[in-house]
């Protein structure tokens, strides 16, 4: 077993479950009698030698339980693209010097596919120059777009929120006799998993959303109008991914405004629902509105999935165990087995980093405006159960650094 201390950091967009994963890492370190440091604001915390001693706060088990249901990233986050080591030797030496300063020999990085690129680069450098630090990635993203894992921690809770929000919006719309169209924009730049989850809102009293559009399939204005004309709902609800594209492969949101890009070159999208709203309002002349769920879908822990939180703790513990056994350059993942259970697996970081898992054709209807029963069967187990929420003055209680 590897000697030394743990360090852990969180990266990318916050979720309802990323702190549950942090709980798992902390508990995994404690079970080995280790000291564990948290790097503040992701890999930037390592670069800037900004560490906090997690043993101090979380030796209190009440704080561990509170952390599990606290949304967002307790340690803070970043969107920092670690450059290649070839031309940045001094930066990498600074990172490993800071690890050595705190006797850190095991580093767990919790994040999405871009964060796993950092895992890949740091692990390769450590191995090449015999730094003796073992780097393990633990997945996190509401987008559910990481390769080689059945699903990602954070997706189940976000999917549950999306389905709940769509259901409640549909209830709001249904009270009026006048016809209407409501377009709901859901996160998903190139992968439509979250938008697909809106289908879970359907029940024996509501068939909303009536149309679902994912970025995996292009959508022409003509098809959109034809689909709406064919729909018999009086108060129509349409779910669209933020990244839906027209027949020319252009983002709908690009028709509303210029798109900016983050440090990784990813388009930062919003406005697709507004574009769809304007198209349909002009065509049909009835009450039409758009709703953008925006950041609400990321961190709504008050109705999180207990399955998601429990699995997040489990995969965090597994990541800590893997690092202590000398594994490096790997990313933890889930493999579905049986009726519904999961095994923890490991993947090479090169098979996860900078890649995107799209919604497969088998989960998308042949008309490209809905999802299939196979998707519902896939998604339902991930949203099950509700955690016990600690409240204060009637409001969920959180813990902050």
Short mmCIF file of C-alpha atoms in Angstrom, two decimals:
data_model
loop_
_atom_site.label_atom_id
_atom_site.label_comp_id
_atom_site.label_asym_id
_atom_site.label_seq_id
_atom_site.Cartn_x
_atom_site.Cartn_y
_atom_site.Cartn_z
CA UNK A 1 0.00 0.00 0.00
CA UNK A 2 1.25 3.47 -0.93
CA UNK A 3 2.58 5.60 1.93
CA UNK A 4 1.83 9.33 2.32
CA UNK A 5 -1.17 11.66 2.28
CA UNK A 6 -4.17 12.19 0.05
CA UNK A 7 -5.17 15.34 -1.80
CA UNK A 8 -8.50 15.84 -3.53
CA UNK A 9 -9.93 18.57 -5.76
CA UNK A 10 -13.17 19.30 -7.61
CA UNK A 11 -13.44 20.72 -11.10
CA UNK A 12 -15.96 21.77 -13.74
CA UNK A 13 -19.60 22.63 -13.21
CA UNK A 14 -21.11 22.05 -9.76
CA UNK A 15 -23.72 19.34 -9.15
CA UNK A 16 -25.95 18.00 -6.40
CA UNK A 17 -23.70 14.97 -5.95
CA UNK A 18 -20.09 16.13 -6.32
CA UNK A 19 -19.84 16.71 -2.55
CA UNK A 20 -21.18 13.21 -1.93
CA UNK A 21 -18.24 11.95 -4.00
CA UNK A 22 -15.94 14.13 -1.90
CA UNK A 23 -17.47 12.45 1.18
CA UNK A 24 -16.54 9.08 -0.26
CA UNK A 25 -12.94 10.14 -0.87
CA UNK A 26 -12.65 11.59 2.64
CA UNK A 27 -14.15 8.47 4.22
CA UNK A 28 -11.84 6.31 2.12
CA UNK A 29 -8.81 8.24 3.37
CA UNK A 30 -10.03 8.11 6.97
CA UNK A 31 -10.57 4.34 6.78
CA UNK A 32 -6.88 4.03 5.96
CA UNK A 33 -5.85 6.37 8.78
CA UNK A 34 -4.59 8.95 6.28
CA UNK A 35 -4.39 12.72 6.28
CA UNK A 36 -6.26 14.30 3.40
CA UNK A 37 -5.93 17.80 1.99
CA UNK A 38 -8.41 19.61 -0.24
CA UNK A 39 -7.06 21.75 -3.06
CA UNK A 40 -9.17 24.91 -3.30
CA UNK A 41 -10.52 25.68 -6.80
CA UNK A 42 -9.41 22.54 -8.54
CA UNK A 43 -5.97 22.12 -10.06
CA UNK A 44 -5.43 25.86 -9.55
CA UNK A 45 -5.36 25.14 -5.81
CA UNK A 46 -2.52 22.71 -6.35
CA UNK A 47 -0.62 25.16 -8.55
CA UNK A 48 -1.08 27.97 -6.02
CA UNK A 49 -0.41 25.75 -2.98
CA UNK A 50 -3.90 26.50 -1.68
CA UNK A 51 -4.71 23.46 0.43
CA UNK A 52 -7.07 22.98 3.36
CA UNK A 53 -6.74 20.19 5.92
CA UNK A 54 -9.97 18.19 5.64
CA UNK A 55 -9.22 16.12 8.73
CA UNK A 56 -9.95 19.13 10.92
CA UNK A 57 -13.52 19.73 9.72
CA UNK A 58 -14.59 16.22 8.86
CA UNK A 59 -13.39 14.35 11.90
CA UNK A 60 -16.89 15.44 13.00
CA UNK A 61 -19.24 12.90 11.41
CA UNK A 62 -22.14 15.37 11.51
CA UNK A 63 -20.22 17.48 9.02
CA UNK A 64 -19.69 14.45 6.79
CA UNK A 65 -23.45 13.84 6.69
CA UNK A 66 -24.12 17.50 6.00
CA UNK A 67 -21.56 17.55 3.19
CA UNK A 68 -23.28 14.63 1.48
CA UNK A 69 -26.46 16.65 0.87
CA UNK A 70 -24.83 20.04 0.32
CA UNK A 71 -24.97 21.03 -3.37
CA UNK A 72 -22.22 22.59 -5.47
CA UNK A 73 -18.48 22.06 -4.90
CA UNK A 74 -17.37 22.45 -1.27
CA UNK A 75 -13.73 22.95 -2.31
CA UNK A 76 -14.59 25.34 -5.12
CA UNK A 77 -14.00 24.61 -8.77
CA UNK A 78 -12.23 25.86 -11.87
CA UNK A 79 -12.28 25.56 -15.63
CA UNK A 80 -8.57 25.47 -16.27
CA UNK A 81 -7.01 23.64 -19.19
CA UNK A 82 -3.72 22.21 -17.98
CA UNK A 83 -1.21 22.78 -20.79
CA UNK A 84 0.95 20.01 -22.17
CA UNK A 85 4.06 19.31 -20.13
CA UNK A 86 6.51 19.55 -23.03
CA UNK A 87 6.56 23.35 -23.03
CA UNK A 88 5.51 23.86 -19.41
CA UNK A 89 8.10 21.97 -17.39
CA UNK A 90 8.23 24.62 -14.65
CA UNK A 91 4.46 24.49 -14.11
CA UNK A 92 4.49 20.72 -13.69
CA UNK A 93 7.47 20.90 -11.38
CA UNK A 94 5.60 23.44 -9.28
CA UNK A 95 2.59 21.14 -9.04
CA UNK A 96 4.65 18.16 -7.89
CA UNK A 97 6.75 20.32 -5.58
CA UNK A 98 3.55 21.40 -3.83
CA UNK A 99 2.45 17.77 -3.57
CA UNK A 100 5.81 16.89 -2.01
CA UNK A 101 5.57 19.81 0.42
CA UNK A 102 2.47 18.20 1.95
CA UNK A 103 3.70 14.61 1.50
CA UNK A 104 0.88 14.01 -0.98
CA UNK A 105 1.38 10.76 -2.86
CA UNK A 106 -2.26 10.20 -3.93
CA UNK A 107 -4.35 12.79 -5.78
CA UNK A 108 -8.04 12.33 -6.56
CA UNK A 109 -9.52 14.69 -9.15
CA UNK A 110 -13.33 14.81 -9.33
CA UNK A 111 -14.65 16.22 -12.59
CA UNK A 112 -15.82 15.78 -16.17
CA UNK A 113 -14.09 14.78 -19.39
CA UNK A 114 -11.86 17.86 -19.48
CA UNK A 115 -10.79 17.19 -15.88
CA UNK A 116 -9.89 13.66 -16.86
CA UNK A 117 -7.46 15.18 -19.36
CA UNK A 118 -5.69 16.72 -16.35
CA UNK A 119 -5.60 13.26 -14.73
CA UNK A 120 -4.04 11.84 -17.89
CA UNK A 121 -1.38 14.54 -18.14
CA UNK A 122 -0.38 14.56 -14.47
CA UNK A 123 -0.20 10.79 -14.30
CA UNK A 124 1.99 10.59 -17.40
CA UNK A 125 4.35 13.23 -16.00
CA UNK A 126 4.54 11.54 -12.60
CA UNK A 127 5.39 8.22 -14.20
CA UNK A 128 7.91 9.68 -16.67
CA UNK A 129 9.86 11.58 -14.01
CA UNK A 130 9.37 9.13 -11.11
CA UNK A 131 7.46 11.62 -8.96
CA UNK A 132 5.76 8.89 -6.97
CA UNK A 133 2.30 10.52 -7.03
CA UNK A 134 -0.66 8.38 -8.06
CA UNK A 135 -3.40 10.26 -9.91
CA UNK A 136 -6.97 8.93 -10.07
CA UNK A 137 -10.00 10.53 -11.72
CA UNK A 138 -13.53 10.21 -10.35
CA UNK A 139 -16.29 11.21 -12.78
CA UNK A 140 -18.77 14.02 -12.27
CA UNK A 141 -21.16 15.65 -14.69
CA UNK A 142 -24.88 16.23 -14.98
CA UNK A 143 -24.45 15.91 -18.76
CA UNK A 144 -23.85 12.14 -18.46
CA UNK A 145 -21.50 12.38 -21.43
CA UNK A 146 -18.39 10.56 -20.15
CA UNK A 147 -17.26 7.50 -22.07
CA UNK A 148 -16.94 3.99 -20.64
CA UNK A 149 -19.31 4.40 -17.72
CA UNK A 150 -22.99 3.47 -17.56
CA UNK A 151 -23.77 6.90 -16.11
CA UNK A 152 -22.07 9.68 -14.20
CA UNK A 153 -22.53 10.87 -10.61
CA UNK A 154 -24.71 13.98 -10.68
CA UNK A 155 -26.81 12.96 -13.67
CA UNK A 156 -29.47 11.08 -11.69
CA UNK A 157 -30.21 14.05 -9.42
CA UNK A 158 -30.25 16.52 -12.31
CA UNK A 159 -32.50 14.20 -14.33
CA UNK A 160 -34.86 13.96 -11.37
CA UNK A 161 -35.01 17.74 -11.07
CA UNK A 162 -35.59 18.20 -14.81
CA UNK A 163 -38.45 15.69 -14.86
CA UNK A 164 -39.99 17.28 -11.77
CA UNK A 165 -39.68 20.82 -13.13
CA UNK A 166 -41.16 19.85 -16.50
CA UNK A 167 -44.05 18.09 -14.73
CA UNK A 168 -44.79 21.18 -12.63
CA UNK A 169 -44.52 23.54 -15.60
CA UNK A 170 -46.97 21.32 -17.48
CA UNK A 171 -49.40 21.57 -14.54
CA UNK A 172 -49.13 25.35 -14.67
CA UNK A 173 -49.84 25.41 -18.41
CA UNK A 174 -52.79 23.01 -18.25
CA UNK A 175 -55.08 25.24 -16.17
CA UNK A 176 -56.01 27.54 -19.07
CA UNK A 177 -58.60 26.88 -21.78
CA UNK A 178 -56.74 29.01 -24.32
CA UNK A 179 -54.15 27.12 -26.41
CA UNK A 180 -50.50 27.72 -25.60
CA UNK A 181 -46.98 26.50 -26.28
CA UNK A 182 -44.24 26.40 -23.64
CA UNK A 183 -40.67 25.66 -24.71
CA UNK A 184 -38.30 24.47 -21.96
CA UNK A 185 -34.55 24.73 -22.50
CA UNK A 186 -32.45 22.09 -20.76
CA UNK A 187 -28.67 21.80 -20.49
CA UNK A 188 -26.81 19.68 -23.02
CA UNK A 189 -24.36 21.13 -25.51
CA UNK A 190 -23.74 18.09 -27.68
CA UNK A 191 -25.32 15.28 -25.67
CA UNK A 192 -29.03 15.30 -24.90
CA UNK A 193 -29.21 13.01 -21.87
CA UNK A 194 -30.76 15.59 -19.55
CA UNK A 195 -33.32 16.74 -22.10
CA UNK A 196 -34.22 13.11 -22.73
CA UNK A 197 -34.87 12.76 -18.99
CA UNK A 198 -37.75 15.23 -19.32
CA UNK A 199 -39.76 12.26 -20.61
CA UNK A 200 -39.86 10.94 -17.04
CA UNK A 201 -42.35 13.75 -16.31
CA UNK A 202 -45.09 11.87 -18.16
CA UNK A 203 -47.74 10.23 -16.01
CA UNK A 204 -51.26 8.84 -16.19
CA UNK A 205 -52.54 12.41 -15.88
CA UNK A 206 -50.18 14.19 -18.29
CA UNK A 207 -48.41 13.36 -21.53
CA UNK A 208 -46.09 16.41 -21.36
CA UNK A 209 -43.55 17.01 -22.73
CA UNK A 210 -45.24 16.46 -26.06
CA UNK A 211 -42.09 16.95 -28.15
CA UNK A 212 -38.43 16.38 -27.18
CA UNK A 213 -35.51 17.58 -29.30
CA UNK A 214 -31.93 16.47 -28.67
CA UNK A 215 -28.68 17.84 -30.17
CA UNK A 216 -27.88 14.39 -31.60
CA UNK A 217 -30.42 14.99 -34.38
CA UNK A 218 -30.67 18.10 -36.53
CA UNK A 219 -33.96 20.00 -36.54
CA UNK A 220 -35.19 22.10 -39.43
CA UNK A 221 -37.73 24.85 -38.92
CA UNK A 222 -40.02 23.03 -41.34
CA UNK A 223 -39.93 19.84 -39.28
CA UNK A 224 -40.48 21.78 -36.06
CA UNK A 225 -43.59 23.43 -37.47
CA UNK A 226 -44.90 20.16 -38.90
CA UNK A 227 -44.40 18.40 -35.56
CA UNK A 228 -46.30 21.12 -33.73
CA UNK A 229 -49.12 21.06 -36.27
CA UNK A 230 -49.42 17.30 -35.81
CA UNK A 231 -49.57 17.53 -32.02
CA UNK A 232 -53.11 17.49 -30.60
CA UNK A 233 -52.28 18.95 -27.19
CA UNK A 234 -54.10 22.18 -26.31
CA UNK A 235 -51.36 23.37 -23.96
CA UNK A 236 -48.20 22.05 -25.59
CA UNK A 237 -44.91 21.57 -23.75
CA UNK A 238 -41.72 21.17 -25.77
CA UNK A 239 -38.35 20.20 -24.27
CA UNK A 240 -35.25 21.30 -26.19
CA UNK A 241 -31.55 20.88 -25.49
CA UNK A 242 -29.54 24.08 -25.35
CA UNK A 243 -27.39 22.61 -28.13
CA UNK A 244 -30.05 21.78 -30.74
CA UNK A 245 -28.89 22.46 -34.29
CA UNK A 246 -30.66 23.21 -37.55
CA UNK A 247 -30.31 21.23 -40.78
CA UNK A 248 -27.05 23.09 -41.53
CA UNK A 249 -25.51 22.02 -38.23
CA UNK A 250 -25.79 25.54 -36.75
CA UNK A 251 -26.81 26.03 -33.13
CA UNK A 252 -30.32 27.46 -32.81
CA UNK A 253 -28.96 29.76 -30.11
CA UNK A 254 -26.57 31.23 -32.67
CA UNK A 255 -29.62 32.73 -34.37
CA UNK A 256 -30.26 34.76 -31.23
CA UNK A 257 -26.79 35.93 -30.32
CA UNK A 258 -23.11 35.38 -30.86
CA UNK A 259 -21.79 32.34 -29.02
CA UNK A 260 -18.85 32.66 -26.66
CA UNK A 261 -16.50 29.81 -25.85
CA UNK A 262 -14.83 28.64 -22.65
CA UNK A 263 -11.13 27.91 -22.16
CA UNK A 264 -11.57 24.42 -23.55
CA UNK A 265 -13.16 25.76 -26.74
CA UNK A 266 -16.65 24.57 -25.83
CA UNK A 267 -19.56 26.75 -26.95
CA UNK A 268 -21.35 28.46 -24.06
CA UNK A 269 -24.94 28.23 -25.15
CA UNK A 270 -28.26 29.74 -24.16
CA UNK A 271 -31.24 31.01 -26.06
CA UNK A 272 -32.31 28.00 -28.13
CA UNK A 273 -35.73 27.94 -26.46
CA UNK A 274 -36.19 31.63 -27.15
CA UNK A 275 -35.47 31.07 -30.85
CA UNK A 276 -37.98 28.21 -30.98
CA UNK A 277 -40.50 30.37 -29.09
CA UNK A 278 -40.21 33.18 -31.64
CA UNK A 279 -40.55 30.80 -34.60
CA UNK A 280 -43.71 29.21 -33.21
CA UNK A 281 -45.24 32.47 -31.99
CA UNK A 282 -44.89 33.98 -35.44
CA UNK A 283 -46.26 30.88 -37.16
CA UNK A 284 -49.23 30.04 -34.94
CA UNK A 285 -50.08 33.36 -33.27
CA UNK A 286 -50.96 31.82 -29.92
CA UNK A 287 -49.53 32.36 -26.44
CA UNK A 288 -45.98 31.05 -26.59
CA UNK A 289 -43.26 31.34 -23.97
CA UNK A 290 -39.85 29.92 -23.22
CA UNK A 291 -38.40 28.76 -19.92
CA UNK A 292 -34.67 28.28 -19.36
CA UNK A 293 -33.90 26.00 -16.41
CA UNK A 294 -30.29 27.21 -16.51
CA UNK A 295 -28.21 26.58 -13.36
CA UNK A 296 -31.24 25.42 -11.35
CA UNK A 297 -30.87 21.93 -12.80
CA UNK A 298 -27.27 21.56 -11.61
CA UNK A 299 -27.51 21.96 -7.85
CA UNK A 300 -31.11 21.40 -6.75
CA UNK A 301 -30.25 19.09 -3.88
CA UNK A 302 -33.61 19.47 -2.12
CA UNK A 303 -35.01 16.77 -4.42
CA UNK A 304 -31.86 14.86 -5.25
CA UNK A 305 -31.77 11.17 -6.09
CA UNK A 306 -30.75 9.06 -3.12
CA UNK A 307 -29.45 6.46 -5.56
CA UNK A 308 -27.23 9.12 -7.11
CA UNK A 309 -25.85 10.30 -3.77
CA UNK A 310 -25.21 6.78 -2.47
CA UNK A 311 -23.43 5.78 -5.67
CA UNK A 312 -21.38 8.99 -5.58
CA UNK A 313 -20.10 8.16 -2.10
CA UNK A 314 -19.31 4.62 -3.24
CA UNK A 315 -17.30 5.67 -6.30
CA UNK A 316 -15.39 8.26 -4.24
CA UNK A 317 -14.32 5.56 -1.78
CA UNK A 318 -13.32 3.30 -4.65
CA UNK A 319 -11.16 6.06 -6.12
CA UNK A 320 -9.32 6.52 -2.83
CA UNK A 321 -8.79 2.77 -2.57
CA UNK A 322 -7.44 2.55 -6.13
CA UNK A 323 -4.90 5.33 -5.51
CA UNK A 324 -3.68 3.70 -2.28
CA UNK A 325 -3.12 0.47 -4.21
CA UNK A 326 -0.79 2.28 -6.60
CA UNK A 327 -3.15 2.71 -9.53
CA UNK A 328 -2.66 5.86 -11.60
CA UNK A 329 -3.88 7.42 -14.83
CA UNK A 330 -7.26 5.79 -14.38
CA UNK A 331 -10.84 7.00 -14.18
CA UNK A 332 -13.43 5.22 -12.08
CA UNK A 333 -16.73 4.24 -13.67
CA UNK A 334 -20.00 2.34 -13.26
CA UNK A 335 -20.99 -0.96 -14.86
CA UNK A 336 -24.68 -1.87 -14.65
CA UNK A 337 -25.49 -5.44 -13.66
CA UNK A 338 -28.59 -7.45 -12.83
CA UNK A 339 -32.05 -5.93 -12.50
CA UNK A 340 -30.37 -2.76 -11.30
CA UNK A 341 -27.10 -2.75 -9.47
CA UNK A 342 -23.72 -1.28 -10.25
CA UNK A 343 -20.14 -2.43 -10.05
CA UNK A 344 -17.23 0.01 -9.86
CA UNK A 345 -14.80 -0.34 -12.76
CA UNK A 346 -11.63 1.43 -13.86
CA UNK A 347 -10.80 2.89 -17.26
CA UNK A 348 -7.61 4.29 -18.72
CA UNK A 349 -7.84 8.09 -18.61
CA UNK A 350 -6.95 8.24 -22.31
CA UNK A 351 -10.23 6.42 -23.03
CA UNK A 352 -12.27 9.08 -21.21
CA UNK A 353 -10.48 12.42 -21.52
CA UNK A 354 -11.79 14.89 -24.12
CA UNK A 355 -14.41 12.44 -25.41
CA UNK A 356 -18.21 12.70 -25.36
CA UNK A 357 -20.83 9.97 -25.02
CA UNK A 358 -23.90 10.86 -27.06
CA UNK A 359 -27.43 9.55 -26.64
CA UNK A 360 -27.52 6.43 -28.87
CA UNK A 361 -30.03 6.04 -31.70
CA UNK A 362 -31.75 3.22 -29.79
CA UNK A 363 -32.85 5.81 -27.21
CA UNK A 364 -34.19 8.31 -29.79
CA UNK A 365 -37.53 7.86 -31.55
CA UNK A 366 -37.56 7.32 -35.29
CA UNK A 367 -39.32 10.67 -35.68
CA UNK A 368 -36.42 12.39 -33.85
CA UNK A 369 -38.86 14.22 -31.56
CA UNK A 370 -39.09 11.85 -28.60
CA UNK A 371 -37.26 9.13 -26.69
CA UNK A 372 -37.87 5.38 -26.67
CA UNK A 373 -39.00 3.02 -23.94
CA UNK A 374 -35.42 1.73 -23.79
CA UNK A 375 -34.28 5.13 -22.57
CA UNK A 376 -36.98 5.24 -19.90
CA UNK A 377 -35.88 1.80 -18.71
CA UNK A 378 -32.28 3.01 -18.61
CA UNK A 379 -32.99 6.25 -16.78
CA UNK A 380 -35.66 5.36 -14.20
CA UNK A 381 -33.38 3.51 -11.73
CA UNK A 382 -31.05 6.52 -11.55
CA UNK A 383 -33.66 8.89 -10.08
CA UNK A 384 -34.99 6.66 -7.31
CA UNK A 385 -35.16 7.60 -3.63
CA UNK A 386 -35.00 10.83 -1.68
CA UNK A 387 -32.25 11.69 0.82
CA UNK A 388 -32.90 12.91 4.33
CA UNK A 389 -32.29 16.64 4.18
CA UNK A 390 -31.05 18.52 7.24
CA UNK A 391 -32.92 21.81 7.53
CA UNK A 392 -32.52 25.00 9.50
CA UNK A 393 -35.45 27.42 9.91
CA UNK A 394 -37.32 25.40 7.31
CA UNK A 395 -34.58 25.73 4.66
CA UNK A 396 -32.04 23.03 3.66
CA UNK A 397 -28.84 23.46 5.64
CA UNK A 398 -25.49 23.49 3.84
CA UNK A 399 -21.84 23.40 4.84
CA UNK A 400 -19.30 25.79 3.29
CA UNK A 401 -15.51 26.01 3.32
#
